């Protein structure tokens, strides 16, 4: 698969983003949802800010307090045996078999704007910031679905009670309406289709299951975008393949002549994140027509291989212009990049079921 | 708390239920949803049937096949080191930190009918049986919400892709309409309120979370009972108390003068299951008014303490008549029982927040 990576890559890096919080450093400006508005390409960046540690051996975990509307810092000692600090992203509770106790950074959404899709100017302030008790550990990995003149923006809402998917909407990228949590924990990687299919809205989502099952992609239906049901399992992991460890929806589904094209991420059990594609029936998106046996994009460039969390390409939004798919994607949990791929080449590369 | 346990307890036991599958034994007739219909009390029993093992050292795991509509038996050797057989209910995969690989029995819903609420006659055949690919390991723990002349019956749908909550409806307990999965995995213990509150339907649900959080009770909203959203965390575990290990909704919420009374189950970390109560605001069920610091019913009778899984009282349905709460409940994951409690005594026993 040919991929034309922009010469300007990475398009936005943490160094380009001024911290919003005093005494913090920006460690990530990545996994951005994508929209076009007023002839501009907008990247809704996930900006991750980390409190600068006051001394070696101390990790500060930021927690938003919805009552005071301020961020409290939980001070943890790296020699505290109750915790495991080996993953730079999280602090684990050693008594729990899975999951984490704290995050080492606080994420929120900030807009970067561009006329040409390659050179971006970053807003001074957050666009969507944690605002309630389900978002005290931050909001992550936004996607944007435009329906008419309304942009629906949904993201992982992280707090000690779980990771769910919450949604806001805007018409102007200034004023925001909050719609609460649309998928309850444990869930992320939601992708709302840009139009109704046979009268219903559809969304992909990725439950993280504990009792039985694996992190696979599901599909749900809605009449109003707020309430979701008729959940059905759509695509699972494939042992030994590029998507054998973890998968989740990526970009908002693209309407093509052959079906709904979903650019999704898959990771191996060794946490190497690639992008591939699912093709879903135009009239029944619960039906998988084809799937990538090999990735359409994998971490090869230095900025994709090295960073806060290495070997990651992770798209949250793409456009189609003629035969060109402009896929924006987060790299190494650090920065943003863009690559152009041929739509026909992607469709021809799929294995049809 | 005074509880009058019926002299007829246990009201239904596995010995009363003729196996539906040839070569199986009924090991549970428990955790029944409750309805009144045509002057009868109906228990929608969860009947669990286990294939009789052909020889020592072999466990047969039943799996429903939606294509053939038959149950296949997976033959497992108890000396197979890939599996852990220590829990009689499940077969665990030793390489997974949580959850299970197979169930040792297949559950479905069967009706027991009574004129007096104490003596029950059990239907010969299943009422709701696994029917799709999300129910291949069975359907469990039904609850029934009557709205007008329609009875909504929802239950845990168990399959290798996860445990979610699916729903059917009926007007006559003969013909059934399927509505698919209303809460995606990992979720169970759904309770739909029997009427709209300020124009919205409400449901309690209990996500099982892996990334972060504990198995707590959440509340969701709907316009049509099929699609659910605005998920909010309602009640968590309480360290060291009777509900410190696990909680979940129990009976369909009862409207009282002081609020919505939810009889819920809680277990200690040692898996002792008791019943207690939450009181929710009549006009805003997302607001907790009061909660039981001590159980309202705990396993004391022999049939509650001994059985397939010991020390369990677990209600899925109750009625109020004047001051009397008739709480039906599963005992020891084996049989059904009923106890009468005073509504006033329950309400007075709560700790108001």
Short mmCIF file of C-alpha atoms in Angstrom, two decimals, chain B residues 96-307:
data_model
loop_
_atom_site.label_atom_id
_atom_site.label_comp_id
_atom_site.label_asym_id
_atom_site.label_seq_id
_atom_site.Cartn_x
_atom_site.Cartn_y
_atom_site.Cartn_z
CA UNK B 96 -6.78 -14.76 31.59
CA UNK B 97 -6.64 -12.63 34.70
CA UNK B 98 -10.42 -12.44 34.98
CA UNK B 99 -13.59 -13.94 33.62
CA UNK B 100 -14.36 -17.35 32.19
CA UNK B 101 -14.09 -19.42 29.02
CA UNK B 102 -17.17 -21.66 29.34
CA UNK B 103 -20.21 -22.07 31.53
CA UNK B 104 -20.97 -25.49 32.98
CA UNK B 105 -24.72 -25.08 32.43
CA UNK B 106 -27.11 -23.46 29.95
CA UNK B 107 -29.74 -21.11 31.38
CA UNK B 108 -33.06 -20.11 29.83
CA UNK B 109 -36.37 -18.69 31.08
CA UNK B 110 -39.27 -20.88 32.14
CA UNK B 111 -42.51 -19.80 33.78
CA UNK B 112 -43.91 -20.97 37.13
CA UNK B 113 -47.52 -19.89 37.83
CA UNK B 114 -49.39 -19.50 41.11
CA UNK B 115 -52.79 -18.31 42.37
CA UNK B 116 -51.62 -17.71 45.94
CA UNK B 117 -48.00 -16.73 45.39
CA UNK B 118 -46.85 -19.75 47.39
CA UNK B 119 -47.71 -22.86 45.38
CA UNK B 120 -46.36 -22.85 41.84
CA UNK B 121 -46.94 -24.99 38.77
CA UNK B 122 -44.08 -25.03 36.32
CA UNK B 123 -44.57 -24.89 32.56
CA UNK B 124 -43.37 -27.92 30.63
CA UNK B 125 -41.33 -25.92 28.15
CA UNK B 126 -39.05 -22.91 28.07
CA UNK B 127 -40.67 -19.51 27.67
CA UNK B 128 -37.62 -17.64 26.34
CA UNK B 129 -34.73 -19.71 25.05
CA UNK B 130 -31.39 -18.62 23.55
CA UNK B 131 -32.03 -17.54 19.97
CA UNK B 132 -29.08 -15.63 18.57
CA UNK B 133 -25.31 -15.43 18.47
CA UNK B 134 -25.16 -13.20 21.55
CA UNK B 135 -26.94 -15.85 23.65
CA UNK B 136 -24.94 -18.99 22.86
CA UNK B 137 -23.96 -19.52 26.52
CA UNK B 138 -27.50 -18.87 27.72
CA UNK B 139 -29.75 -16.16 29.13
CA UNK B 140 -29.81 -15.37 32.82
CA UNK B 141 -31.48 -13.47 35.65
CA UNK B 142 -34.59 -12.04 33.94
CA UNK B 143 -36.49 -9.07 35.27
CA UNK B 144 -39.96 -8.00 34.17
CA UNK B 145 -41.31 -4.44 33.93
CA UNK B 146 -44.99 -4.04 33.14
CA UNK B 147 -45.90 -0.83 31.30
CA UNK B 148 -49.57 -0.71 30.33
CA UNK B 149 -50.50 -4.16 29.04
CA UNK B 150 -46.97 -4.93 27.83
CA UNK B 151 -44.42 -6.86 29.84
CA UNK B 152 -40.80 -6.06 29.06
CA UNK B 153 -38.51 -8.94 29.96
CA UNK B 154 -34.77 -8.36 29.94
CA UNK B 155 -31.92 -10.64 30.91
CA UNK B 156 -28.20 -11.21 30.67
CA UNK B 157 -27.28 -12.54 27.23
CA UNK B 158 -24.07 -14.53 27.53
CA UNK B 159 -21.77 -15.55 24.69
CA UNK B 160 -18.04 -15.65 23.93
CA UNK B 161 -18.19 -12.01 22.76
CA UNK B 162 -19.48 -10.76 26.10
CA UNK B 163 -22.31 -10.49 28.60
CA UNK B 164 -24.87 -7.85 27.65
CA UNK B 165 -28.51 -7.23 28.45
CA UNK B 166 -31.13 -8.17 25.86
CA UNK B 167 -34.88 -7.63 25.90
CA UNK B 168 -38.08 -9.22 24.68
CA UNK B 169 -41.68 -8.16 25.26
CA UNK B 170 -45.00 -9.93 25.54
CA UNK B 171 -48.62 -9.15 26.24
CA UNK B 172 -49.75 -12.71 26.98
CA UNK B 173 -46.68 -14.71 28.08
CA UNK B 174 -47.03 -16.80 24.95
CA UNK B 175 -46.02 -14.66 21.97
CA UNK B 176 -42.70 -12.87 22.32
CA UNK B 177 -41.16 -9.98 20.38
CA UNK B 178 -37.37 -9.73 20.40
CA UNK B 179 -35.78 -6.30 20.77
CA UNK B 180 -32.09 -7.20 20.65
CA UNK B 181 -29.38 -6.12 23.05
CA UNK B 182 -30.25 -2.93 24.93
CA UNK B 183 -27.05 -2.65 27.01
CA UNK B 184 -23.77 -3.78 25.48
CA UNK B 185 -21.15 -5.85 27.31
CA UNK B 186 -19.98 -5.94 30.00
CA UNK B 187 -23.35 -5.28 31.66
CA UNK B 188 -26.05 -7.00 33.68
CA UNK B 189 -28.60 -6.35 36.46
CA UNK B 190 -30.68 -3.96 34.37
CA UNK B 191 -33.90 -2.67 35.97
CA UNK B 192 -36.35 -0.61 33.95
CA UNK B 193 -38.61 1.72 35.93
CA UNK B 194 -42.34 0.95 35.51
CA UNK B 195 -43.32 4.45 34.39
CA UNK B 196 -41.83 7.55 32.82
CA UNK B 197 -40.38 10.20 35.11
CA UNK B 198 -40.58 13.71 33.67
CA UNK B 199 -41.16 12.22 30.26
CA UNK B 200 -38.18 9.85 30.26
CA UNK B 201 -37.86 6.16 30.88
CA UNK B 202 -35.12 5.26 33.33
CA UNK B 203 -33.11 2.11 33.92
CA UNK B 204 -30.52 1.03 36.43
CA UNK B 205 -27.65 -1.06 35.10
CA UNK B 206 -24.41 -2.55 36.35
CA UNK B 207 -21.40 -2.31 34.04
CA UNK B 208 -18.49 -4.61 34.85
CA UNK B 209 -15.43 -2.53 34.19
CA UNK B 210 -11.87 -3.54 33.48
CA UNK B 211 -9.79 -0.42 32.80
CA UNK B 212 -10.74 1.48 35.95
CA UNK B 213 -13.62 1.45 38.39
CA UNK B 214 -15.66 -1.13 40.25
CA UNK B 215 -18.92 -2.97 39.60
CA UNK B 216 -21.34 -0.21 40.63
CA UNK B 217 -24.90 0.79 39.79
CA UNK B 218 -25.48 3.31 36.98
CA UNK B 219 -28.64 4.99 35.71
CA UNK B 220 -29.61 5.65 32.08
CA UNK B 221 -32.45 7.36 30.19
CA UNK B 222 -34.52 6.42 27.16
CA UNK B 223 -37.40 7.65 25.04
CA UNK B 224 -38.41 4.24 23.73
CA UNK B 225 -37.00 1.54 26.08
CA UNK B 226 -34.76 0.28 23.24
CA UNK B 227 -32.05 2.93 23.07
CA UNK B 228 -30.36 4.19 26.24
CA UNK B 229 -28.13 7.13 27.05
CA UNK B 230 -27.18 9.86 29.55
CA UNK B 231 -25.42 7.26 31.65
CA UNK B 232 -24.55 8.40 35.17
CA UNK B 233 -22.87 6.60 38.03
CA UNK B 234 -25.36 6.19 40.87
CA UNK B 235 -23.97 4.00 43.65
CA UNK B 236 -20.62 2.38 44.31
CA UNK B 237 -19.17 -0.27 46.57
CA UNK B 238 -18.65 0.47 50.25
CA UNK B 239 -15.38 -0.88 51.58
CA UNK B 240 -15.79 -3.26 54.48
CA UNK B 241 -19.59 -3.18 54.44
CA UNK B 242 -22.12 -5.81 53.34
CA UNK B 243 -21.96 -4.37 49.81
CA UNK B 244 -18.20 -3.89 49.62
CA UNK B 245 -17.41 -6.53 47.00
CA UNK B 246 -20.10 -6.29 44.36
CA UNK B 247 -23.52 -4.70 43.90
CA UNK B 248 -26.26 -4.67 41.30
CA UNK B 249 -29.91 -3.75 40.93
CA UNK B 250 -32.35 -6.41 42.12
CA UNK B 251 -36.11 -5.91 41.97
CA UNK B 252 -37.88 -3.53 39.59
CA UNK B 253 -38.00 -0.16 41.42
CA UNK B 254 -41.10 0.28 43.59
CA UNK B 255 -42.85 3.65 43.75
CA UNK B 256 -43.32 4.75 47.37
CA UNK B 257 -44.34 8.04 48.94
CA UNK B 258 -40.75 8.73 49.94
CA UNK B 259 -39.14 7.84 46.64
CA UNK B 260 -38.28 5.02 44.26
CA UNK B 261 -37.33 2.04 46.39
CA UNK B 262 -34.73 -0.16 44.74
CA UNK B 263 -34.10 -3.49 46.45
CA UNK B 264 -30.56 -4.32 45.34
CA UNK B 265 -28.07 -7.06 46.01
CA UNK B 266 -24.69 -6.57 47.54
CA UNK B 267 -21.94 -9.07 48.20
CA UNK B 268 -18.88 -8.97 50.35
CA UNK B 269 -15.49 -9.70 48.85
CA UNK B 270 -16.05 -13.24 50.21
CA UNK B 271 -19.14 -13.56 47.94
CA UNK B 272 -21.85 -13.48 50.61
CA UNK B 273 -24.89 -12.02 48.82
CA UNK B 274 -27.46 -9.99 50.79
CA UNK B 275 -30.35 -7.70 49.85
CA UNK B 276 -30.50 -4.03 50.80
CA UNK B 277 -32.23 -0.90 49.55
CA UNK B 278 -31.57 2.38 47.77
CA UNK B 279 -34.12 5.19 47.85
CA UNK B 280 -34.11 7.45 44.79
CA UNK B 281 -35.78 10.82 44.29
CA UNK B 282 -39.27 10.42 42.81
CA UNK B 283 -38.75 13.25 40.34
CA UNK B 284 -35.06 12.62 39.66
CA UNK B 285 -34.11 8.95 40.06
CA UNK B 286 -30.46 9.87 39.43
CA UNK B 287 -30.46 11.32 42.95
CA UNK B 288 -29.86 8.90 45.85
CA UNK B 289 -31.82 9.91 48.97
CA UNK B 290 -31.02 7.02 51.28
CA UNK B 291 -29.30 3.63 51.45
CA UNK B 292 -29.13 0.56 53.67
CA UNK B 293 -26.15 0.47 55.98
CA UNK B 294 -27.22 -3.05 56.92
CA UNK B 295 -28.94 -5.66 54.76
CA UNK B 296 -32.71 -6.01 54.83
CA UNK B 297 -32.33 -9.75 54.18
CA UNK B 298 -29.28 -11.94 54.54
CA UNK B 299 -28.68 -15.66 54.03
CA UNK B 300 -29.84 -17.35 57.24
CA UNK B 301 -32.18 -20.18 56.31
CA UNK B 302 -30.62 -23.47 55.32
CA UNK B 303 -31.89 -23.14 51.73
CA UNK B 304 -30.22 -19.72 51.54
CA UNK B 305 -26.93 -20.88 52.99
CA UNK B 306 -26.48 -24.19 51.16
CA UNK B 307 -26.81 -24.98 47.49
#
